[in-house]
PDB file of C-alpha atoms in Angstrom:
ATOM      1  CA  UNK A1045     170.096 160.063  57.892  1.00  0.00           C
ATOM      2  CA  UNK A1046     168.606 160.727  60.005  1.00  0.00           C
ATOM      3  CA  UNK A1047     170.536 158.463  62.954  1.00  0.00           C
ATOM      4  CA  UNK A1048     170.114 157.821  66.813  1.00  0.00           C
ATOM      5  CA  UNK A1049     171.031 161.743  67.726  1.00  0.00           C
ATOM      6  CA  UNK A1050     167.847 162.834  64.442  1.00  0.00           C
ATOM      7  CA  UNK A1051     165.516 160.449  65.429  1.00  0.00           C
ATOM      8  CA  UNK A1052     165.590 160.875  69.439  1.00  0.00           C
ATOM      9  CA  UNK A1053     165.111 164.283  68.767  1.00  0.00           C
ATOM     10  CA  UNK A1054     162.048 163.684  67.470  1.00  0.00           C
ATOM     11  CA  UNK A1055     161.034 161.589  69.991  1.00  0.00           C
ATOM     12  CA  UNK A1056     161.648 163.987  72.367  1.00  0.00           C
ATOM     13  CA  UNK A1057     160.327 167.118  70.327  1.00  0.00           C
ATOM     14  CA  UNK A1058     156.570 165.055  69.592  1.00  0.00           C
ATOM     15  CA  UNK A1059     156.251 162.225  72.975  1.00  0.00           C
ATOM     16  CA  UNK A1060     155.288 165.017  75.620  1.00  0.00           C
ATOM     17  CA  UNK A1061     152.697 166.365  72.572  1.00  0.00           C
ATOM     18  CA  UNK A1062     151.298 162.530  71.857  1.00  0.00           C
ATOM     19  CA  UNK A1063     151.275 159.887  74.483  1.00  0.00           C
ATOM     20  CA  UNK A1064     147.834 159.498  75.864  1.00  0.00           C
ATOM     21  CA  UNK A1065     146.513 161.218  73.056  1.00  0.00           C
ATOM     22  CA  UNK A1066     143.363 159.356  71.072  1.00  0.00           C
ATOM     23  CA  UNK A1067     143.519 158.806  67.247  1.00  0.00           C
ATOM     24  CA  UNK A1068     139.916 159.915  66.098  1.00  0.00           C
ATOM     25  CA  UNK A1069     140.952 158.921  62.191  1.00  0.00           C
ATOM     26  CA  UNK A1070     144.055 158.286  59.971  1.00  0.00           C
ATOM     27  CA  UNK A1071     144.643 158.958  56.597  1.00  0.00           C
ATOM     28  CA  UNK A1072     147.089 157.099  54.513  1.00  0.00           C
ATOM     29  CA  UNK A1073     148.425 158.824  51.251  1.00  0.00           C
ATOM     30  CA  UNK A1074     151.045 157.267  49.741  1.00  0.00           C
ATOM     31  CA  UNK A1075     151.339 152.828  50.207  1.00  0.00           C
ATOM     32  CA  UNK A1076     155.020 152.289  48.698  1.00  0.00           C
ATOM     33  CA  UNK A1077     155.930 152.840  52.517  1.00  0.00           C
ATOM     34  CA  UNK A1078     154.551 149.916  54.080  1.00  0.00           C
ATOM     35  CA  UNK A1079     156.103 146.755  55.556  1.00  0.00           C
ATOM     36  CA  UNK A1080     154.496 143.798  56.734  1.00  0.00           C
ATOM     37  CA  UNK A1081     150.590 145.944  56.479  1.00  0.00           C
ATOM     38  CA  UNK A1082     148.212 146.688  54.516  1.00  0.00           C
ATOM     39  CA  UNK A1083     146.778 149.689  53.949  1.00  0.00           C
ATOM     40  CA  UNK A1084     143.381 149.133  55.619  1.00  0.00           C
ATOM     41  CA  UNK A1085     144.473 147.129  58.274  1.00  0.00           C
ATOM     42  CA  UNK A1086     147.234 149.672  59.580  1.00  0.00           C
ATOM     43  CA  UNK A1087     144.286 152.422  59.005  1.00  0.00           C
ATOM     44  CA  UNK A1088     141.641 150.151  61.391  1.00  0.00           C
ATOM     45  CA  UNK A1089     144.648 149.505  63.874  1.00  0.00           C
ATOM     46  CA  UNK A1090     145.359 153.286  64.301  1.00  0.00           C
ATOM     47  CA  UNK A1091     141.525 154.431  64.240  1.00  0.00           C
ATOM     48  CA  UNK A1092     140.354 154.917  67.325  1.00  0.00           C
ATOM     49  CA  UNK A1093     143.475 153.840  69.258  1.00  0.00           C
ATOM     50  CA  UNK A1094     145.497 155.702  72.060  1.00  0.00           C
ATOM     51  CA  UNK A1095     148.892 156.441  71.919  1.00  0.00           C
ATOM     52  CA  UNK A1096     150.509 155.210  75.278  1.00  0.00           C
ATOM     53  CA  UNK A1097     154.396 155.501  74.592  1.00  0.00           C
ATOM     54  CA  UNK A1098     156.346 157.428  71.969  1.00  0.00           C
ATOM     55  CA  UNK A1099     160.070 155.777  72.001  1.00  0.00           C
ATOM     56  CA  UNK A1100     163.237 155.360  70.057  1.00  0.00           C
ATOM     57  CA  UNK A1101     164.808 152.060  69.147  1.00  0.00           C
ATOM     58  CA  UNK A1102     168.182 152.766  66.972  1.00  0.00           C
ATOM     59  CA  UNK A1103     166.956 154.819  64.061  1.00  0.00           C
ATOM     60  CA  UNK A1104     163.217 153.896  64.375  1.00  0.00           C
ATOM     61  CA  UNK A1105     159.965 155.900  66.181  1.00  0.00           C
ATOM     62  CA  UNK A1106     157.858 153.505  67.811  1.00  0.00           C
ATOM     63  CA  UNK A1107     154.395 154.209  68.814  1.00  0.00           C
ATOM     64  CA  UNK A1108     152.741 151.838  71.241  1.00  0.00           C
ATOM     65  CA  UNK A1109     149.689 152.061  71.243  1.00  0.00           C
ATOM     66  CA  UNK A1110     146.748 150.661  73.442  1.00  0.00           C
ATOM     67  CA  UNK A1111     145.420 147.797  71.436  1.00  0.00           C
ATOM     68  CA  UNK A1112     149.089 146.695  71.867  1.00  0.00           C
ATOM     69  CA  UNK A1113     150.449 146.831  68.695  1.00  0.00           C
ATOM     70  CA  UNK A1114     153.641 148.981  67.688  1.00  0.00           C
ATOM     71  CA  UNK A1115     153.526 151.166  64.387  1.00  0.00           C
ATOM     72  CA  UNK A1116     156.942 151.912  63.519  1.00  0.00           C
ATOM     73  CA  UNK A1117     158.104 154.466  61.865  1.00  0.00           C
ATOM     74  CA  UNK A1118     161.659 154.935  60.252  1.00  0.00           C
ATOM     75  CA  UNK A1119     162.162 157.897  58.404  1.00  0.00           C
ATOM     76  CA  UNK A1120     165.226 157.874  56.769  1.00  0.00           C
ATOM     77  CA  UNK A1121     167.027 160.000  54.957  1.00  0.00           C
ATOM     78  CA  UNK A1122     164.375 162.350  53.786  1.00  0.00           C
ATOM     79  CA  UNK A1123     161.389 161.804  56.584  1.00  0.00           C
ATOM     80  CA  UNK A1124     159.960 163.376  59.773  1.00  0.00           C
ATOM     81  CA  UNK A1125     157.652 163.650  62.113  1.00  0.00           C
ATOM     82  CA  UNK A1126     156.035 166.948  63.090  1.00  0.00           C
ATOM     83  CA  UNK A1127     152.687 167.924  65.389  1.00  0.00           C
ATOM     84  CA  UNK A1128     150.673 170.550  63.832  1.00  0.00           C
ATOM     85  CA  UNK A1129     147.411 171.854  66.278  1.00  0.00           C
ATOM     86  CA  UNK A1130     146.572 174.156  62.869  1.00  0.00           C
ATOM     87  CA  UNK A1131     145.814 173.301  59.366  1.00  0.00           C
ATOM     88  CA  UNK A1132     148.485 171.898  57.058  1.00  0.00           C
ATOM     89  CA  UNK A1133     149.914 174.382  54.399  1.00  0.00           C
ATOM     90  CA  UNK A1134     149.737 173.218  51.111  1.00  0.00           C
ATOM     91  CA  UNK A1135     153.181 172.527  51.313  1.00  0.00           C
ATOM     92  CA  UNK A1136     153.280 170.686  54.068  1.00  0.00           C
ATOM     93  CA  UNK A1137     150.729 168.607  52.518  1.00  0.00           C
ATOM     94  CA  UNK A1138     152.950 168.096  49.423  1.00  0.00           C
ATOM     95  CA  UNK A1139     154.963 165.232  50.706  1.00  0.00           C
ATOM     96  CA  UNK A1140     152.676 164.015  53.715  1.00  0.00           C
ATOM     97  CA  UNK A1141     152.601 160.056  53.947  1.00  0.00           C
ATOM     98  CA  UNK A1142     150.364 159.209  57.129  1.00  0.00           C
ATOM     99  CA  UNK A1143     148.195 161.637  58.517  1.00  0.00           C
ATOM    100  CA  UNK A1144     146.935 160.857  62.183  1.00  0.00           C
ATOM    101  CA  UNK A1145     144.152 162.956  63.308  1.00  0.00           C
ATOM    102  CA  UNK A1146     143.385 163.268  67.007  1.00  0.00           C
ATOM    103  CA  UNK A1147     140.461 163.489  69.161  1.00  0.00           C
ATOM    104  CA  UNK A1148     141.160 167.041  69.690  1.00  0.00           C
ATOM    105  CA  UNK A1149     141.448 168.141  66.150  1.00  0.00           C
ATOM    106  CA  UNK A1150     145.441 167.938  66.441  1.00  0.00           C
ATOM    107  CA  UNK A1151     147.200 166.185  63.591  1.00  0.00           C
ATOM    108  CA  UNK A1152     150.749 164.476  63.564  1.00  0.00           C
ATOM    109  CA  UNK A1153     152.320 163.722  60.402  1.00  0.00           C
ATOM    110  CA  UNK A1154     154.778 161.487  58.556  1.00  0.00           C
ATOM    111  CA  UNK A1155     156.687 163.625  55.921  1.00  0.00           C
ATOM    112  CA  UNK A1156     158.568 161.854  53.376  1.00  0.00           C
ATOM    113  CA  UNK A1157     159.794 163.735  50.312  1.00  0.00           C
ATOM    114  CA  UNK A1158     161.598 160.952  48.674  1.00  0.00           C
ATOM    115  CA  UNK A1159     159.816 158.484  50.348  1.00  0.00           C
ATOM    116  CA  UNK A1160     162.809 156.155  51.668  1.00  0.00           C
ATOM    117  CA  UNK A1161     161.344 155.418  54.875  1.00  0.00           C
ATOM    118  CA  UNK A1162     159.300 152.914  55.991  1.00  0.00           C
ATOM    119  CA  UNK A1163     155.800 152.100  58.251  1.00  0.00           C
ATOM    120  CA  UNK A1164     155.867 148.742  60.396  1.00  0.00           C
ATOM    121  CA  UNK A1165     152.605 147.596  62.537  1.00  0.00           C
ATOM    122  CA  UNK A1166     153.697 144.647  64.501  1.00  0.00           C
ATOM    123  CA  UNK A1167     151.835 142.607  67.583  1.00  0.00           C
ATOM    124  CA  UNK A1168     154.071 141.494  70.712  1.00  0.00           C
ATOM    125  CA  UNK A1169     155.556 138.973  69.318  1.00  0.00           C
ATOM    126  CA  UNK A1170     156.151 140.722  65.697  1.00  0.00           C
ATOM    127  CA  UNK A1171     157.957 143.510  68.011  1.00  0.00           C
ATOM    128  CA  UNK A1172     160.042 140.908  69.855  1.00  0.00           C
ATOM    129  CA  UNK A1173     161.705 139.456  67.012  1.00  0.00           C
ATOM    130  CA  UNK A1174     162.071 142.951  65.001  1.00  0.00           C
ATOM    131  CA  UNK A1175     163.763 144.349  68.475  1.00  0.00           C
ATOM    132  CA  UNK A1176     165.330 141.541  68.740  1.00  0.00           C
ATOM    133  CA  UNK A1177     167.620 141.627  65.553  1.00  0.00           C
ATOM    134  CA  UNK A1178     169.012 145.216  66.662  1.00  0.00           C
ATOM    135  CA  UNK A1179     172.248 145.748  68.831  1.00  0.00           C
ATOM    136  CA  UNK A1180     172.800 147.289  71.717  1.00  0.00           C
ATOM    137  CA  UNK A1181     171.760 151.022  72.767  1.00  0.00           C
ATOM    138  CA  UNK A1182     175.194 153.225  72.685  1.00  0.00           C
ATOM    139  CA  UNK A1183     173.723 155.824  74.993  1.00  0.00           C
ATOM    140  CA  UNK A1184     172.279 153.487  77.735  1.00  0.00           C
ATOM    141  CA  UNK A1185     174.477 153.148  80.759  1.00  0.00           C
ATOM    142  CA  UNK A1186     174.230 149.082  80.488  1.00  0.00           C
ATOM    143  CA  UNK A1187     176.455 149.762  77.054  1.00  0.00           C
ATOM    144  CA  UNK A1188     179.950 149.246  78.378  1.00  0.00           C
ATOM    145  CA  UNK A1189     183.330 149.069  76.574  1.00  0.00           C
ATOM    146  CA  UNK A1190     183.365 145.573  77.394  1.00  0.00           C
ATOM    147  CA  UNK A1191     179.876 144.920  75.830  1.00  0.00           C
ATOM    148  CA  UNK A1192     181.074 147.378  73.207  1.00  0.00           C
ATOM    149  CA  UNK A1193     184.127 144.959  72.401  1.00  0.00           C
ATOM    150  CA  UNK A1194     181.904 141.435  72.559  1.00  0.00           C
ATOM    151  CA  UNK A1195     179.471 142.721  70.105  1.00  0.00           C
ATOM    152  CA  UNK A1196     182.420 143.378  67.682  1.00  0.00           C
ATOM    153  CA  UNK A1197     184.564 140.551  68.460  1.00  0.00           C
ATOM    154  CA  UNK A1198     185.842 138.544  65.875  1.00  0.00           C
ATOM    155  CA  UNK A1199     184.379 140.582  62.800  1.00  0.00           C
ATOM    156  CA  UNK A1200     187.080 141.173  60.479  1.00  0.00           C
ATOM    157  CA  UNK A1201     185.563 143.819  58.260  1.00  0.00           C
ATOM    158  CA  UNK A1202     186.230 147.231  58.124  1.00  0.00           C
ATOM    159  CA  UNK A1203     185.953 149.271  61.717  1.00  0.00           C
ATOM    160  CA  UNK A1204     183.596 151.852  60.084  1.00  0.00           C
ATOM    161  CA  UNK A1205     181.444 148.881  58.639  1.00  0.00           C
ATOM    162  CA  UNK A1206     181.357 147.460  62.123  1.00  0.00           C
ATOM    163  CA  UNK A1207     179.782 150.053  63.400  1.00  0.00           C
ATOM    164  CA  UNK A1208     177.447 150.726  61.261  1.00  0.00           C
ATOM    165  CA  UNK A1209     176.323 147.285  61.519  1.00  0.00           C
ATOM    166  CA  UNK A1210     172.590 147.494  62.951  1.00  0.00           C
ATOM    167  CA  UNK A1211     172.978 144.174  64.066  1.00  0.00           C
ATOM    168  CA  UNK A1212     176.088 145.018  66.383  1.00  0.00           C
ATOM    169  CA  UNK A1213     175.081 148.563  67.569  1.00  0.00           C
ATOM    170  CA  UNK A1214     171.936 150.392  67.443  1.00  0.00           C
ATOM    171  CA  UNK A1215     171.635 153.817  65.529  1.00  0.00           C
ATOM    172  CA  UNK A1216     175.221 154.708  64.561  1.00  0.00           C
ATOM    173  CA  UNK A1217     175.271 155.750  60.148  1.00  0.00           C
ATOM    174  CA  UNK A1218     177.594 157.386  58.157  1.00  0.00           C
ATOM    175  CA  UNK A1219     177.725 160.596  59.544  1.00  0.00           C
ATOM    176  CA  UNK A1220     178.748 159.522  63.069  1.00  0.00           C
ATOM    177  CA  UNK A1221     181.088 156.572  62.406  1.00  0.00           C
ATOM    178  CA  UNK A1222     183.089 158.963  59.950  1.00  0.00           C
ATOM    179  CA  UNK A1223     183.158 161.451  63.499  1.00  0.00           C
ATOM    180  CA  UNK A1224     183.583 159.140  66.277  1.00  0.00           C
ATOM    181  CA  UNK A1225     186.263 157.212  64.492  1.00  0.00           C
ATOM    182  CA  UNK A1226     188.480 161.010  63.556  1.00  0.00           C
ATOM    183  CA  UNK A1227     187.768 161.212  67.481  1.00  0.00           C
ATOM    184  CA  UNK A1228     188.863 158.270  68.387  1.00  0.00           C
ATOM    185  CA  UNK A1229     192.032 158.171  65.928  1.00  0.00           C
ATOM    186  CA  UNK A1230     191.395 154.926  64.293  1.00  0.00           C
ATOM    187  CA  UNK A1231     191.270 154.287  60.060  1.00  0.00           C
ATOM    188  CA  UNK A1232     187.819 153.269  59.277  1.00  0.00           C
ATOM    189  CA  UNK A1233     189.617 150.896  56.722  1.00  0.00           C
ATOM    190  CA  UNK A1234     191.036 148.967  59.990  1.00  0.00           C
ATOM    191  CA  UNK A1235     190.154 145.427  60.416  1.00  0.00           C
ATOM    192  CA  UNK A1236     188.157 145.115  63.525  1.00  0.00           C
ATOM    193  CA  UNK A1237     189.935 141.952  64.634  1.00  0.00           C
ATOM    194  CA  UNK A1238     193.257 143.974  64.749  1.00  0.00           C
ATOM    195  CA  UNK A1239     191.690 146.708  67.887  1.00  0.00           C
ATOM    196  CA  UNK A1240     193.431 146.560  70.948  1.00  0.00           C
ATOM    197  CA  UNK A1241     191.614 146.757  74.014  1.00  0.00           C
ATOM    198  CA  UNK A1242     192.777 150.360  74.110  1.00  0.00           C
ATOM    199  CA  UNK A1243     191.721 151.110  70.647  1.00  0.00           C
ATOM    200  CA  UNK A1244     187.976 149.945  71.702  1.00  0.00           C
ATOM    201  CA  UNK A1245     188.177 152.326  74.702  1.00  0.00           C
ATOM    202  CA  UNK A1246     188.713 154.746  72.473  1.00  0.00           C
ATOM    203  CA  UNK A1247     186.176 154.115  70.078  1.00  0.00           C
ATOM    204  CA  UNK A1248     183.684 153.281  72.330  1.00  0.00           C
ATOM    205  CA  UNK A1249     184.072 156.819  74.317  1.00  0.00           C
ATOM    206  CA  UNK A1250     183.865 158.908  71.066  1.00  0.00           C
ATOM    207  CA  UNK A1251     181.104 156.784  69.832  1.00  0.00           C
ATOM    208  CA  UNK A1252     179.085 157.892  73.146  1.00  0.00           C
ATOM    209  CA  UNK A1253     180.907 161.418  72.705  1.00  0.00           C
ATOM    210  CA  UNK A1254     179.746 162.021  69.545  1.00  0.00           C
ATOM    211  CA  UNK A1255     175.980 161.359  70.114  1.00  0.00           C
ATOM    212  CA  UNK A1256     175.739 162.780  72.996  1.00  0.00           C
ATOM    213  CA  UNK A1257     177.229 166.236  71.677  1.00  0.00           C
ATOM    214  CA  UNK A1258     175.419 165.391  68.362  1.00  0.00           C
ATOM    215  CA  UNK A1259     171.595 165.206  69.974  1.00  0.00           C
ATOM    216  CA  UNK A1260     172.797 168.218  72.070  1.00  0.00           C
ATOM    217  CA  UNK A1261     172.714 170.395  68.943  1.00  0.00           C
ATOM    218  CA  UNK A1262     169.281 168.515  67.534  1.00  0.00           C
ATOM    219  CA  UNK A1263     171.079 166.584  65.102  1.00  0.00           C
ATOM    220  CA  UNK A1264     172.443 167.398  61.971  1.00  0.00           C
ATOM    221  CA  UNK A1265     170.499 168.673  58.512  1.00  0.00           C
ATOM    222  CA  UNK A1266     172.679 168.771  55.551  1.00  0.00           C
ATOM    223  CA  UNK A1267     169.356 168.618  53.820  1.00  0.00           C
ATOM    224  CA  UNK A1268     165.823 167.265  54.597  1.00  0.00           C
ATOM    225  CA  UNK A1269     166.231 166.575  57.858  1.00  0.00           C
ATOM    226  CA  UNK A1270     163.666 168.106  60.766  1.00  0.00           C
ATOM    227  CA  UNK A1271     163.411 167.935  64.332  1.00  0.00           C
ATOM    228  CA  UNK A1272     160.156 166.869  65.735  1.00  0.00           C
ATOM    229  CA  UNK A1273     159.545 170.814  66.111  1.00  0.00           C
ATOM    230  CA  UNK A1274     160.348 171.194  61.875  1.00  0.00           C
ATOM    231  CA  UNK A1275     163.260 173.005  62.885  1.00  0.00           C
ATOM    232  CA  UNK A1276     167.318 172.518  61.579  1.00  0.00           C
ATOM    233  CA  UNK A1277     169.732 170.787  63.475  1.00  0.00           C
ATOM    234  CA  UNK A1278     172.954 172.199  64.153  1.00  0.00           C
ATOM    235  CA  UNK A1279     175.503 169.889  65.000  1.00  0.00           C
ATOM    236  CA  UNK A1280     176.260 170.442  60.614  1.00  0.00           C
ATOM    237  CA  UNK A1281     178.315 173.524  61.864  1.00  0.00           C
ATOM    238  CA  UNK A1282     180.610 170.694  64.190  1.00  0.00           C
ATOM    239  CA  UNK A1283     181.117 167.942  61.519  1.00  0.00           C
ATOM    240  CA  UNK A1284     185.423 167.436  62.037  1.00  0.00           C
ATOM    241  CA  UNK A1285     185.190 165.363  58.749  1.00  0.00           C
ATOM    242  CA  UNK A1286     182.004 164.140  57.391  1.00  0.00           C
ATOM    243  CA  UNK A1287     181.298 166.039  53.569  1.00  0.00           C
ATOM    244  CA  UNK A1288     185.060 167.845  54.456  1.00  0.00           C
ATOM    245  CA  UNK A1289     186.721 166.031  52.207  1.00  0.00           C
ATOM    246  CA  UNK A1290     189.875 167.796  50.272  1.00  0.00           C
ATOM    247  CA  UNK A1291     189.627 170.270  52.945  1.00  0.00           C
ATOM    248  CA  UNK A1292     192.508 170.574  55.721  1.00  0.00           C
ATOM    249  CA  UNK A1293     192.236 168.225  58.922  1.00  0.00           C
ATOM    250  CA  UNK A1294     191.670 169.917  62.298  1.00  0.00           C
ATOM    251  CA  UNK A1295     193.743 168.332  64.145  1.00  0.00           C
ATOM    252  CA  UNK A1296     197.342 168.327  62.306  1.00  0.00           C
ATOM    253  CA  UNK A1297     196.252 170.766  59.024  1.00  0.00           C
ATOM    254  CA  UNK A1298     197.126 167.773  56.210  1.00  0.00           C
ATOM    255  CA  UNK A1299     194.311 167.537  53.704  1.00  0.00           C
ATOM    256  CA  UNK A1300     191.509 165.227  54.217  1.00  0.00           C
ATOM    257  CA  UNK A1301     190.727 162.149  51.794  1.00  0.00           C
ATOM    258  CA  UNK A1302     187.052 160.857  50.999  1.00  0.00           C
ATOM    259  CA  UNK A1303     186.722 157.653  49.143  1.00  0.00           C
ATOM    260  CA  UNK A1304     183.744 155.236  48.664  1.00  0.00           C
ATOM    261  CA  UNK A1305     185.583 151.933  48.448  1.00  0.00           C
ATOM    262  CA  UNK A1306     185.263 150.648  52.424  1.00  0.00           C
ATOM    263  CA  UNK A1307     181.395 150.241  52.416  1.00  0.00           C
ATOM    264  CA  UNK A1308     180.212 152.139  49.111  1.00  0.00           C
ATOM    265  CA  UNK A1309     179.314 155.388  51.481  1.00  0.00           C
ATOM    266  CA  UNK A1310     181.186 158.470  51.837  1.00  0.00           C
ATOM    267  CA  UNK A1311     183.707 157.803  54.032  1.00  0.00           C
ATOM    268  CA  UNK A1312     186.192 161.090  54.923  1.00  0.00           C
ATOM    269  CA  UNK A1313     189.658 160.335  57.296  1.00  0.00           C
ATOM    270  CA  UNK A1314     193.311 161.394  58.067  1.00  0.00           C
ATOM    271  CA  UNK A1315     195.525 159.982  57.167  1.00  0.00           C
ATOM    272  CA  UNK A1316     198.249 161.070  59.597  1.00  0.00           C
ATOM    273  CA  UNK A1317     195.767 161.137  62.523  1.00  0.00           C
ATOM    274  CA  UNK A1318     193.734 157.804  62.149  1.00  0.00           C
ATOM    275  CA  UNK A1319     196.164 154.840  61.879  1.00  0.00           C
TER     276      UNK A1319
END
C-alpha cells in the first residue's frame, strides 16, 4: 500500500490544485527518504521551480517540473500527499517529510508516518531508464490480453508473484492480486507457465476489473492510507478476500485459507473456487 487505484487517487485529488503552480521555498525534514539526492540539491531543484504535470507511473507521483527534472514521490505503505491553503496542525506536522511552499502561500505535503517511502529527483535521461524498468500500465487501453500474456510468458513462478512483479505490470500489490485472482478463479500458488490462454483472459479482465472498481471507491485504507483530499478510501468495505482469512468464501461459503509461504505476503484464496 498504497497501489495503482491509492496513488492515482492522489494524483487526481492534488494535479488540478498543483500544475502550474510556482514553488516559492521547500523544506525538507526528515533525509532517510532520499534516493539518488541530496538534501540541498533536491531543495535548490524545487526552489523556485513550477510544477507543469502531476502524473502517476505504477505506484509512484511524479512531478515534472519546469527546469525538467522529475521528483518522484512513492509513498508506500504509510505516505501521502495532501494540499493544505491553511496552516498545518500540529499534527499534521508530526510526520511531515517535504514541505513545498507555493507562491501563493499554499503548501503541499509529503506525510510519512513510518517513513517507508521514498523521494527520487531525476533529469531526462535519469527518468528514462527509471520508467523504463516498469511494466506495462493495466488501465491504459494499449494493455491488451495479448500484451498481458507476453509480459508473463515463460515465468514459472507463482501467478500472484507474477503479478506483482513491477517489472511485468505496473502498480498491481498484495491487496489486488489476492482480489483479481478470487475474481478471476485462479490459485495464486499456480505456475504461470501452466495458464491457458483462457485463464489469462480471465486474469487479465479482473485485473482491469478490480482497479477500476477499486479507484472508483478512492482506494482502500486498512490503515494509514489518504486520498489526496486526507480522506478514507472505501473499497476496504468490498475486499472478497484480502485480511478475510478463516472467514467463509463468497462465492461457495467454504472457509477461506491465508498463508505466507507463496511470496512471504499475506496471501488469502479458495480453495474450491481458485484451481
Amino acid at each position: 500500500m498504497p497501489e495503482l487505484p491509492e496513488v492515482e487517487t492522489i494524483v487526481r485529488d492534488i494535479a488540478p490544485q498543483l500544475e502550474g503552480a510556482k514553488i516559492a521555498r521547500a523544506e525538507l525534514r526528515k533525509t532517510d527518504v532520499l534516493r539518488e539526492v541530496s538534501k540541498s540539491r533536491l531543495l535548490k531543484a524545487l526552489s523556485g521551480n513550477t510544477i507543469q504535470q502531476v502524473y502517476r507511473r505504477a505506484k509512484h507521483i511524479v512531478f515534472r517540473l519546469s527546469s525538467g527534472h522529475r521528483m518522484i514521490i512513492q509513498p508506500r505503505m504509510t505516505g501521502s500527499v495532501i494540499v493544505y491553503d491553511r496552516k498545518l496542525t500540529r499534527a499534521e506536522l508530526k510526520y511531515a517529510v517535504l514541505i513545498c511552499t507555493l507562491s501563493d502561500k499554499r503548501k503541499f505535503v509529503y506525510r510519512d508516518v513510518r517513513r517507508l517511502g521514498t523521494i527520487w529527483l531525476l533529469g531526462e535521461e535519469g527518468w528514462i531508464a527509471y520508467t523504463g524498468r516498469i511494466g506495462p500500465e493495466p488501465l491504459e487501453e494499449t494493455f491488451t490480453p495479448s500484451v498481458f500474456a507476453d509480459r508473463l510468458k515463460g515465468t514459472r513462478t507463482a501467478v500472484k508473484k507474477a503479478i506483482m512483479d513491477q517489472r511485468r505490470l505496473a502498480g498491481v500489490g498484495n491487496i489486488y492480486a489476492n482480489e483479481a485472482l478470487f475474481d478471476a478463479r485462479l490459485n495464486p500458488a499456480k505456475s504461470t507457465h501452466k495458464l491457458s490462454l483462457e485463464q489469462f483472459g480471465r486474469l487479465h479482465a479482473a485485473i482491469v476489473d478490480v482497479l477500476q472498481r477499486a479507484l472508483a471507491s478512492s482506494g482502500t485504507t486498512l490503515r494509514d492510507y489518504r486520498t489526496g483530499k486526507g480522506e478514507e478510501g472505501r473499497f476496504q468495505f468490498e475486499l472478497r478476500v484480502y485480511g478475510r482469512g478463516g472467514e467463509k468464501c463468497v462465492n461457495c461459503g467454504k472457509t477461506l485459507v491465508m498463508t505466507h509461504e507463496i511470496d512471504k505476503r499475506q496471501t488469502t484464496f479458495c480453495r474450491r473456487c481458485q484451481t
